[in-house]
PDB file of C-alpha atoms in Angstrom:
ATOM      1  CA  MET E   1      21.255 -26.984  -1.130  1.00  0.00           C
ATOM      2  CA  ARG E   2      22.539 -25.346  -4.297  1.00  0.00           C
ATOM      3  CA  VAL E   3      22.834 -21.521  -4.938  1.00  0.00           C
ATOM      4  CA  CYS E   4      23.493 -19.843  -8.194  1.00  0.00           C
ATOM      5  CA  CYS E   5      24.509 -16.163  -8.009  1.00  0.00           C
ATOM      6  CA  LEU E   6      24.179 -14.011 -10.995  1.00  0.00           C
ATOM      7  CA  ARG E   7      26.346 -10.908 -10.610  1.00  0.00           C
ATOM      8  CA  VAL E   8      25.773  -7.966 -12.826  1.00  0.00           C
ATOM      9  CA  PHE E   9      28.709  -5.725 -13.399  1.00  0.00           C
ATOM     10  CA  VAL E  10      28.744  -2.293 -15.055  1.00  0.00           C
ATOM     11  CA  ASP E  11      32.179  -0.953 -16.152  1.00  0.00           C
ATOM     12  CA  GLY E  12      33.889  -3.562 -13.947  1.00  0.00           C
ATOM     13  CA  GLU E  13      31.995  -2.744 -10.819  1.00  0.00           C
ATOM     14  CA  LEU E  14      29.360  -4.944  -9.184  1.00  0.00           C
ATOM     15  CA  TRP E  15      25.955  -3.229  -9.783  1.00  0.00           C
ATOM     16  CA  ASP E  16      23.403  -5.976  -8.954  1.00  0.00           C
ATOM     17  CA  CYS E  17      23.018  -9.483  -7.768  1.00  0.00           C
ATOM     18  CA  LEU E  18      20.398 -12.138  -8.577  1.00  0.00           C
ATOM     19  CA  LEU E  19      20.342 -15.483  -6.639  1.00  0.00           C
ATOM     20  CA  ILE E  20      18.529 -18.668  -7.528  1.00  0.00           C
ATOM     21  CA  VAL E  21      18.315 -21.126  -4.600  1.00  0.00           C
ATOM     22  CA  LYS E  22      17.433 -24.871  -5.002  1.00  0.00           C
ATOM     23  CA  HIS E  23      16.059 -26.320  -1.759  1.00  0.00           C
ATOM     24  CA  ASN E  24      13.931 -29.259  -1.101  1.00  0.00           C
ATOM     25  CA  ARG E  25      13.570 -29.541  -4.906  1.00  0.00           C
ATOM     26  CA  LYS E  26      12.261 -26.224  -5.352  1.00  0.00           C
ATOM     27  CA  TYR E  27      13.754 -23.324  -7.127  1.00  0.00           C
ATOM     28  CA  VAL E  28      13.363 -19.735  -5.733  1.00  0.00           C
ATOM     29  CA  LEU E  29      14.608 -16.551  -7.300  1.00  0.00           C
ATOM     30  CA  TYR E  30      15.786 -13.592  -5.038  1.00  0.00           C
ATOM     31  CA  THR E  31      16.439 -10.341  -6.804  1.00  0.00           C
ATOM     32  CA  THR E  32      18.725  -9.027  -3.914  1.00  0.00           C
ATOM     33  CA  ILE E  33      20.693 -10.993  -1.181  1.00  0.00           C
ATOM     34  CA  ASP E  34      18.676  -8.986   1.529  1.00  0.00           C
ATOM     35  CA  GLN E  35      15.518 -11.158   0.602  1.00  0.00           C
ATOM     36  CA  LEU E  36      17.368 -14.335   1.662  1.00  0.00           C
ATOM     37  CA  PRO E  37      16.812 -15.907   5.164  1.00  0.00           C
ATOM     38  CA  PHE E  38      19.312 -14.422   7.603  1.00  0.00           C
ATOM     39  CA  ARG E  39      21.404 -17.572   8.045  1.00  0.00           C
ATOM     40  CA  MET E  40      21.758 -18.260   4.335  1.00  0.00           C
ATOM     41  CA  SER E  41      22.529 -14.664   3.666  1.00  0.00           C
ATOM     42  CA  ALA E  42      25.324 -14.657   6.216  1.00  0.00           C
ATOM     43  CA  GLU E  43      26.813 -17.764   4.713  1.00  0.00           C
ATOM     44  CA  LEU E  44      26.862 -16.273   1.101  1.00  0.00           C
ATOM     45  CA  CYS E  45      28.373 -12.888   2.382  1.00  0.00           C
ATOM     46  CA  SER E  46      31.077 -14.994   4.105  1.00  0.00           C
ATOM     47  CA  LEU E  47      32.147 -16.483   0.727  1.00  0.00           C
ATOM     48  CA  GLY E  48      33.624 -13.301  -0.485  1.00  0.00           C
ATOM     49  CA  LEU E  49      32.354 -13.868  -4.143  1.00  0.00           C
ATOM     50  CA  ASN E  50      33.387 -10.327  -5.061  1.00  0.00           C
ATOM     51  CA  GLY E  51      36.984 -11.359  -5.175  1.00  0.00           C
ATOM     52  CA  ALA E  52      36.411 -14.170  -7.473  1.00  0.00           C
ATOM     53  CA  ARG E  53      35.507 -13.611 -11.225  1.00  0.00           C
ATOM     54  CA  ASP E  54      33.681 -15.576 -13.850  1.00  0.00           C
ATOM     55  CA  PRO E  55      36.395 -16.433 -16.522  1.00  0.00           C
ATOM     56  CA  MET E  56      33.541 -16.371 -19.255  1.00  0.00           C
ATOM     57  CA  PRO E  57      31.066 -13.466 -18.414  1.00  0.00           C
ATOM     58  CA  ALA E  58      28.008 -13.179 -20.472  1.00  0.00           C
ATOM     59  CA  VAL E  59      27.695  -9.756 -22.222  1.00  0.00           C
ATOM     60  CA  MET E  60      24.155  -8.438 -22.672  1.00  0.00           C
ATOM     61  CA  ASP E  61      22.295  -5.194 -22.763  1.00  0.00           C
ATOM     62  CA  ALA E  62      19.520  -3.847 -20.262  1.00  0.00           C
ATOM     63  CA  ASN E  63      16.738  -4.989 -22.545  1.00  0.00           C
ATOM     64  CA  ARG E  64      17.905  -8.577 -22.643  1.00  0.00           C
ATOM     65  CA  LEU E  65      18.697  -8.687 -18.994  1.00  0.00           C
ATOM     66  CA  GLU E  66      15.134  -7.449 -18.178  1.00  0.00           C
ATOM     67  CA  PHE E  67      13.763 -10.292 -20.242  1.00  0.00           C
ATOM     68  CA  ILE E  68      15.748 -12.855 -18.743  1.00  0.00           C
ATOM     69  CA  ILE E  69      14.762 -11.735 -15.147  1.00  0.00           C
ATOM     70  CA  LYS E  70      11.042 -11.749 -16.114  1.00  0.00           C
ATOM     71  CA  THR E  71      11.427 -15.202 -17.534  1.00  0.00           C
ATOM     72  CA  LEU E  72      13.266 -16.453 -14.574  1.00  0.00           C
ATOM     73  CA  GLU E  73      10.530 -15.228 -12.396  1.00  0.00           C
ATOM     74  CA  ASN E  74       7.918 -17.231 -14.341  1.00  0.00           C
ATOM     75  CA  SER E  75      10.011 -20.426 -15.373  1.00  0.00           C
ATOM     76  CA  ASP E  76      11.257 -23.095 -12.979  1.00  0.00           C
ATOM     77  CA  LEU E  77      12.729 -24.929 -16.010  1.00  0.00           C
ATOM     78  CA  LEU E  78      14.947 -22.029 -16.761  1.00  0.00           C
ATOM     79  CA  LYS E  79      15.971 -21.596 -13.131  1.00  0.00           C
ATOM     80  CA  GLN E  80      16.898 -25.310 -12.997  1.00  0.00           C
ATOM     81  CA  SER E  81      18.952 -25.031 -16.307  1.00  0.00           C
ATOM     82  CA  VAL E  82      20.828 -21.980 -15.054  1.00  0.00           C
ATOM     83  CA  VAL E  83      21.715 -23.728 -11.856  1.00  0.00           C
ATOM     84  CA  ARG E  84      22.992 -26.756 -13.609  1.00  0.00           C
ATOM     85  CA  HIS E  85      25.261 -24.651 -15.984  1.00  0.00           C
ATOM     86  CA  MET E  86      27.070 -22.775 -13.380  1.00  0.00           C
ATOM     87  CA  ASN E  87      30.378 -21.635 -14.640  1.00  0.00           C
ATOM     88  CA  SER E  88      32.314 -21.337 -11.286  1.00  0.00           C
ATOM     89  CA  VAL E  89      31.632 -23.122  -8.113  1.00  0.00           C
ATOM     90  CA  ALA E  90      32.584 -22.380  -4.498  1.00  0.00           C
ATOM     91  CA  SER E  91      31.500 -24.965  -1.843  1.00  0.00           C
ATOM     92  CA  VAL E  92      30.655 -24.666   1.858  1.00  0.00           C
ATOM     93  CA  ASP E  93      31.243 -27.977   3.255  1.00  0.00           C
ATOM     94  CA  ASN E  94      30.166 -27.041   6.845  1.00  0.00           C
ATOM     95  CA  ASN E  95      26.566 -26.331   5.975  1.00  0.00           C
ATOM     96  CA  ASN E  96      26.211 -28.582   3.047  1.00  0.00           C
ATOM     97  CA  ILE E  97      25.661 -25.478   0.619  1.00  0.00           C
ATOM     98  CA  LEU E  98      27.012 -25.527  -2.804  1.00  0.00           C
ATOM     99  CA  VAL E  99      27.409 -21.971  -4.361  1.00  0.00           C
ATOM    100  CA  GLY E 100      28.076 -21.154  -7.985  1.00  0.00           C
ATOM    101  CA  PHE E 101      28.230 -17.852  -9.828  1.00  0.00           C
ATOM    102  CA  ASN E 102      27.755 -16.651 -13.292  1.00  0.00           C
ATOM    103  CA  ASP E 103      28.845 -13.060 -14.229  1.00  0.00           C
ATOM    104  CA  VAL E 104      26.889 -10.711 -16.603  1.00  0.00           C
ATOM    105  CA  GLN E 105      28.677  -7.719 -18.232  1.00  0.00           C
ATOM    106  CA  LEU E 106      26.031  -5.153 -18.730  1.00  0.00           C
ATOM    107  CA  VAL E 107      26.497  -2.909 -21.819  1.00  0.00           C
ATOM    108  CA  THR E 108      24.513   0.084 -23.242  1.00  0.00           C
ATOM    109  CA  PRO E 109      21.888  -1.069 -25.715  1.00  0.00           C
ATOM    110  CA  GLU E 110      21.651   0.558 -29.158  1.00  0.00           C
ATOM    111  CA  LYS E 111      18.050   1.464 -28.460  1.00  0.00           C
ATOM    112  CA  TYR E 112      16.183   1.347 -25.111  1.00  0.00           C
ATOM    113  CA  ARG E 113      12.880  -0.574 -25.212  1.00  0.00           C
ATOM    114  CA  LEU E 114      10.457   1.894 -23.315  1.00  0.00           C
ATOM    115  CA  PRO E 115       6.901   0.763 -22.507  1.00  0.00           C
ATOM    116  CA  TYR E 116       5.202   3.743 -24.065  1.00  0.00           C
ATOM    117  CA  THR E 117       1.690   2.435 -23.640  1.00  0.00           C
ATOM    118  CA  TRP E 118       2.281   1.828 -19.946  1.00  0.00           C
ATOM    119  CA  CYS E 119       3.936   5.374 -19.421  1.00  0.00           C
ATOM    120  CA  GLU E 120       0.810   7.155 -21.154  1.00  0.00           C
ATOM    121  CA  LEU E 121      -1.453   5.071 -18.823  1.00  0.00           C
ATOM    122  CA  TYR E 122       0.563   6.231 -15.769  1.00  0.00           C
ATOM    123  CA  GLU E 123       0.589   9.642 -16.828  1.00  0.00           C
ATOM    124  CA  LYS E 124      -3.165   9.790 -17.340  1.00  0.00           C
ATOM    125  CA  THR E 125      -3.730   7.947 -13.993  1.00  0.00           C
ATOM    126  CA  ASP E 126      -1.227  10.232 -12.216  1.00  0.00           C
ATOM    127  CA  THR E 127      -3.019  13.356 -13.664  1.00  0.00           C
ATOM    128  CA  GLU E 128      -6.382  12.100 -12.723  1.00  0.00           C
ATOM    129  CA  TYR E 129      -5.169  11.372  -9.221  1.00  0.00           C
ATOM    130  CA  ARG E 130      -3.752  14.791  -8.588  1.00  0.00           C
ATOM    131  CA  GLU E 131      -7.001  16.293  -9.954  1.00  0.00           C
ATOM    132  CA  LEU E 132      -9.194  14.210  -7.677  1.00  0.00           C
ATOM    133  CA  GLU E 133      -6.963  15.189  -4.677  1.00  0.00           C
ATOM    134  CA  ASN E 134      -7.465  18.855  -5.541  1.00  0.00           C
ATOM    135  CA  ILE E 135     -11.211  18.429  -5.853  1.00  0.00           C
ATOM    136  CA  MET E 136     -11.088  16.492  -2.523  1.00  0.00           C
ATOM    137  CA  ALA E 137      -9.288  19.528  -0.906  1.00  0.00           C
ATOM    138  CA  TRP E 138     -11.925  22.090  -2.113  1.00  0.00           C
ATOM    139  CA  LEU E 139     -14.936  19.734  -1.104  1.00  0.00           C
ATOM    140  CA  SER E 140     -13.189  19.406   2.360  1.00  0.00           C
ATOM    141  CA  THR E 141     -13.216  23.310   2.755  1.00  0.00           C
ATOM    142  CA  LEU E 142     -16.782  23.733   1.468  1.00  0.00           C
ATOM    143  CA  GLY E 143     -18.020  20.725   3.560  1.00  0.00           C
ATOM    144  CA  GLY E 144     -16.416  22.157   6.754  1.00  0.00           C
ATOM    145  CA  ALA E 145     -18.229  25.495   6.145  1.00  0.00           C
ATOM    146  CA  PHE E 146     -21.646  23.891   5.784  1.00  0.00           C
ATOM    147  CA  SER E 147     -20.999  21.422   8.657  1.00  0.00           C
ATOM    148  CA  SER E 148     -20.317  24.349  11.085  1.00  0.00           C
ATOM    149  CA  LEU E 149     -23.656  25.746  10.203  1.00  0.00           C
ATOM    150  CA  GLY E 150     -25.492  22.477  10.293  1.00  0.00           C
ATOM    151  CA  ASP E 151     -26.325  22.679  14.100  1.00  0.00           C
ATOM    152  CA  GLN E 152     -28.431  25.877  13.540  1.00  0.00           C
ATOM    153  CA  THR E 153     -29.725  25.201   9.903  1.00  0.00           C
ATOM    154  CA  GLU E 154     -31.034  21.796   8.794  1.00  0.00           C
ATOM    155  CA  HIS E 155     -30.406  22.851   5.039  1.00  0.00           C
ATOM    156  CA  CYS E 156     -26.743  23.379   5.742  1.00  0.00           C
ATOM    157  CA  ALA E 157     -26.530  19.879   7.409  1.00  0.00           C
ATOM    158  CA  ILE E 158     -28.218  18.389   4.252  1.00  0.00           C
ATOM    159  CA  VAL E 159     -25.666  20.159   1.965  1.00  0.00           C
ATOM    160  CA  ALA E 160     -22.759  18.984   4.145  1.00  0.00           C
ATOM    161  CA  GLY E 161     -24.038  15.424   3.973  1.00  0.00           C
ATOM    162  CA  ASN E 162     -24.213  15.527   0.172  1.00  0.00           C
ATOM    163  CA  ILE E 163     -20.645  16.888  -0.085  1.00  0.00           C
ATOM    164  CA  SER E 164     -19.495  13.971   2.188  1.00  0.00           C
ATOM    165  CA  LEU E 165     -21.027  11.518  -0.188  1.00  0.00           C
ATOM    166  CA  GLN E 166     -19.199  13.146  -3.136  1.00  0.00           C
ATOM    167  CA  GLN E 167     -15.927  12.952  -1.148  1.00  0.00           C
ATOM    168  CA  LEU E 168     -16.676   9.301  -0.508  1.00  0.00           C
ATOM    169  CA  ARG E 169     -17.165   8.529  -4.171  1.00  0.00           C
ATOM    170  CA  ILE E 170     -13.849  10.257  -4.788  1.00  0.00           C
ATOM    171  CA  ALA E 171     -12.065   8.416  -2.075  1.00  0.00           C
ATOM    172  CA  MET E 172     -13.274   4.995  -3.472  1.00  0.00           C
ATOM    173  CA  ARG E 173     -12.203   6.148  -6.880  1.00  0.00           C
ATOM    174  CA  ILE E 174      -8.718   6.858  -5.623  1.00  0.00           C
ATOM    175  CA  GLY E 175      -8.665   3.679  -3.620  1.00  0.00           C
ATOM    176  CA  ASP E 176      -7.831   5.098  -0.243  1.00  0.00           C
ATOM    177  CA  PRO E 177      -9.864   3.292   2.553  1.00  0.00           C
ATOM    178  CA  LEU E 178      -8.826   5.732   5.405  1.00  0.00           C
ATOM    179  CA  THR E 179     -10.022   8.686   3.485  1.00  0.00           C
ATOM    180  CA  ALA E 180     -13.274   6.966   2.703  1.00  0.00           C
ATOM    181  CA  ALA E 181     -13.553   6.306   6.438  1.00  0.00           C
ATOM    182  CA  ARG E 182     -13.156   9.788   7.277  1.00  0.00           C
ATOM    183  CA  CYS E 183     -15.921  10.840   4.539  1.00  0.00           C
ATOM    184  CA  LYS E 184     -18.176   8.443   6.355  1.00  0.00           C
ATOM    185  CA  LEU E 185     -17.643  10.150   9.639  1.00  0.00           C
ATOM    186  CA  TYR E 186     -18.389  13.421   7.984  1.00  0.00           C
ATOM    187  CA  ALA E 187     -21.636  11.847   6.877  1.00  0.00           C
ATOM    188  CA  ALA E 188     -22.335  10.723  10.380  1.00  0.00           C
ATOM    189  CA  ILE E 189     -21.967  14.233  11.667  1.00  0.00           C
ATOM    190  CA  SER E 190     -24.490  15.377   9.059  1.00  0.00           C
ATOM    191  CA  LEU E 191     -26.978  12.659  10.137  1.00  0.00           C
ATOM    192  CA  MET E 192     -26.479  13.609  13.776  1.00  0.00           C
ATOM    193  CA  GLN E 193     -27.256  17.256  13.008  1.00  0.00           C
ATOM    194  CA  ARG E 194     -30.465  16.219  11.301  1.00  0.00           C
ATOM    195  CA  GLY E 195     -31.520  14.030  14.287  1.00  0.00           C
ATOM    196  CA  PHE E 196     -30.744  10.535  12.859  1.00  0.00           C
ATOM    197  CA  TYR E 197     -28.823   9.469  15.814  1.00  0.00           C
ATOM    198  CA  LYS E 198     -29.158   5.583  15.489  1.00  0.00           C
ATOM    199  CA  GLN E 199     -27.808   5.741  11.943  1.00  0.00           C
ATOM    200  CA  ALA E 200     -24.880   8.007  13.027  1.00  0.00           C
ATOM    201  CA  LYS E 201     -24.089   5.726  15.956  1.00  0.00           C
ATOM    202  CA  LEU E 202     -23.751   2.561  13.601  1.00  0.00           C
ATOM    203  CA  ILE E 203     -21.419   4.544  11.212  1.00  0.00           C
ATOM    204  CA  VAL E 204     -19.175   5.746  13.995  1.00  0.00           C
ATOM    205  CA  GLN E 205     -19.081   2.339  15.628  1.00  0.00           C
ATOM    206  CA  ASN E 206     -18.215   0.625  12.307  1.00  0.00           C
ATOM    207  CA  GLN E 207     -15.527   3.028  11.274  1.00  0.00           C
ATOM    208  CA  TYR E 208     -14.004   2.891  14.781  1.00  0.00           C
ATOM    209  CA  MET E 209     -13.669  -0.873  14.498  1.00  0.00           C
ATOM    210  CA  PHE E 210     -12.381  -0.557  10.841  1.00  0.00           C
ATOM    211  CA  ILE E 211      -9.748   1.960  11.718  1.00  0.00           C
ATOM    212  CA  LYS E 212      -8.568  -0.182  14.686  1.00  0.00           C
ATOM    213  CA  SER E 213      -8.188  -3.323  12.481  1.00  0.00           C
ATOM    214  CA  GLN E 214      -5.618  -1.562  10.270  1.00  0.00           C
ATOM    215  CA  LEU E 215      -1.909  -2.564  10.522  1.00  0.00           C
ATOM    216  CA  VAL E 216      -1.018   1.059  11.048  1.00  0.00           C
ATOM    217  CA  VAL E 217      -3.783   2.923  13.216  1.00  0.00           C
ATOM    218  CA  ASP E 218      -4.515   6.456  12.318  1.00  0.00           C
ATOM    219  CA  GLU E 219      -4.734   8.118  15.727  1.00  0.00           C
ATOM    220  CA  ARG E 220      -6.322  11.212  14.236  1.00  0.00           C
ATOM    221  CA  LEU E 221      -9.227   9.223  12.928  1.00  0.00           C
ATOM    222  CA  ILE E 222      -9.476   7.499  16.299  1.00  0.00           C
ATOM    223  CA  LYS E 223      -9.708  10.908  18.138  1.00  0.00           C
ATOM    224  CA  MET E 224     -12.298  11.963  15.427  1.00  0.00           C
ATOM    225  CA  CYS E 225     -14.557   8.960  16.244  1.00  0.00           C
ATOM    226  CA  CYS E 226     -14.193   9.680  19.847  1.00  0.00           C
ATOM    227  CA  GLY E 227     -15.161  13.355  19.443  1.00  0.00           C
ATOM    228  CA  ILE E 228     -18.013  12.646  17.276  1.00  0.00           C
ATOM    229  CA  TRP E 229     -19.118   9.858  19.675  1.00  0.00           C
ATOM    230  CA  THR E 230     -19.072  12.453  22.758  1.00  0.00           C
ATOM    231  CA  LYS E 231     -21.071  14.968  20.686  1.00  0.00           C
ATOM    232  CA  LEU E 232     -23.549  12.191  19.672  1.00  0.00           C
ATOM    233  CA  ARG E 233     -24.089  11.190  23.279  1.00  0.00           C
ATOM    234  CA  TYR E 234     -24.599  14.811  24.195  1.00  0.00           C
ATOM    235  CA  GLU E 235     -27.094  15.318  21.674  1.00  0.00           C
ATOM    236  CA  TRP E 236     -28.898  12.135  22.489  1.00  0.00           C
ATOM    237  CA  ASN E 237     -29.135  13.025  26.175  1.00  0.00           C
ATOM    238  CA  ARG E 238     -30.293  16.513  25.408  1.00  0.00           C
ATOM    239  CA  LYS E 239     -33.088  15.167  23.221  1.00  0.00           C
ATOM    240  CA  LYS E 240     -34.186  12.946  26.054  1.00  0.00           C
ATOM    241  CA  CYS E 241     -34.185  15.757  28.528  1.00  0.00           C
ATOM    242  CA  LEU E 242     -36.258  17.923  26.096  1.00  0.00           C
ATOM    243  CA  LYS E 243     -38.781  14.897  25.794  1.00  0.00           C
ATOM    244  CA  LYS E 244     -39.054  14.686  29.541  1.00  0.00           C
ATOM    245  CA  LYS E 245     -39.636  18.367  29.834  1.00  0.00           C
ATOM    246  CA  ASN E 246     -42.289  18.485  27.167  1.00  0.00           C
ATOM    247  CA  ILE E 247     -44.012  15.457  28.889  1.00  0.00           C
ATOM    248  CA  VAL E 248     -44.106  17.309  32.226  1.00  0.00           C
ATOM    249  CA  HIS E 249     -45.418  20.477  30.617  1.00  0.00           C
ATOM    250  CA  PHE E 250     -48.154  18.452  28.940  1.00  0.00           C
ATOM    251  CA  TYR E 251     -49.269  16.939  32.271  1.00  0.00           C
ATOM    252  CA  ILE E 252     -49.226  20.291  34.034  1.00  0.00           C
ATOM    253  CA  LYS E 253     -51.342  21.820  31.410  1.00  0.00           C
ATOM    254  CA  SER E 254     -53.789  18.889  31.522  1.00  0.00           C
TER     255      SER E 254
END
């Protein structure tokens, strides 16, 4: 196995380290030694490459170094060429690892190459994201007020449901699946208040399974699902009891 270490120095001090590893005829680029497998990383650290210096370091600015890194990421041919032309070599015979290193002396460029188009796009996206979060907060306050009145007034439950749908659209626009799940649970509360128990049941069950399937489970959403489920069972049982009472009163009057 061959390893080429590109060490970047700024004012004589080690600033960054790039590694190209050839293993089983494949060339892999690592932008830091921490990305290497543990055994390989330990072997490279034991070499003490910081003490040795490349007698002919390459001098380049940040713009050129960025271009080289991007090219290395996409070109196996360039990786192969860099490994072949290693200036200094240190071998580790015990594990059959051949390690070479090239030094790069980083200097300040005359003019920095800034991606103005990308910066403008990022600024626009960030501003839109913050505005959407602000709208989401206001809608949450308004929706909570109408939802609290939804048990007594059907009109308030309908308004709360419409607000939940608006929040869901914003959450999908932002790209936040957990916030979208919370909005769907709000919509389930509105449906339950209006008597659509089966639809509310399906929403709560689906969102519960979705939240449980996430890598990091949001316990607050799980408790929210359990709370809505408990209220849904209570409302369903209360509706069944009212139906039985109405049937009994009907037969008594008959």
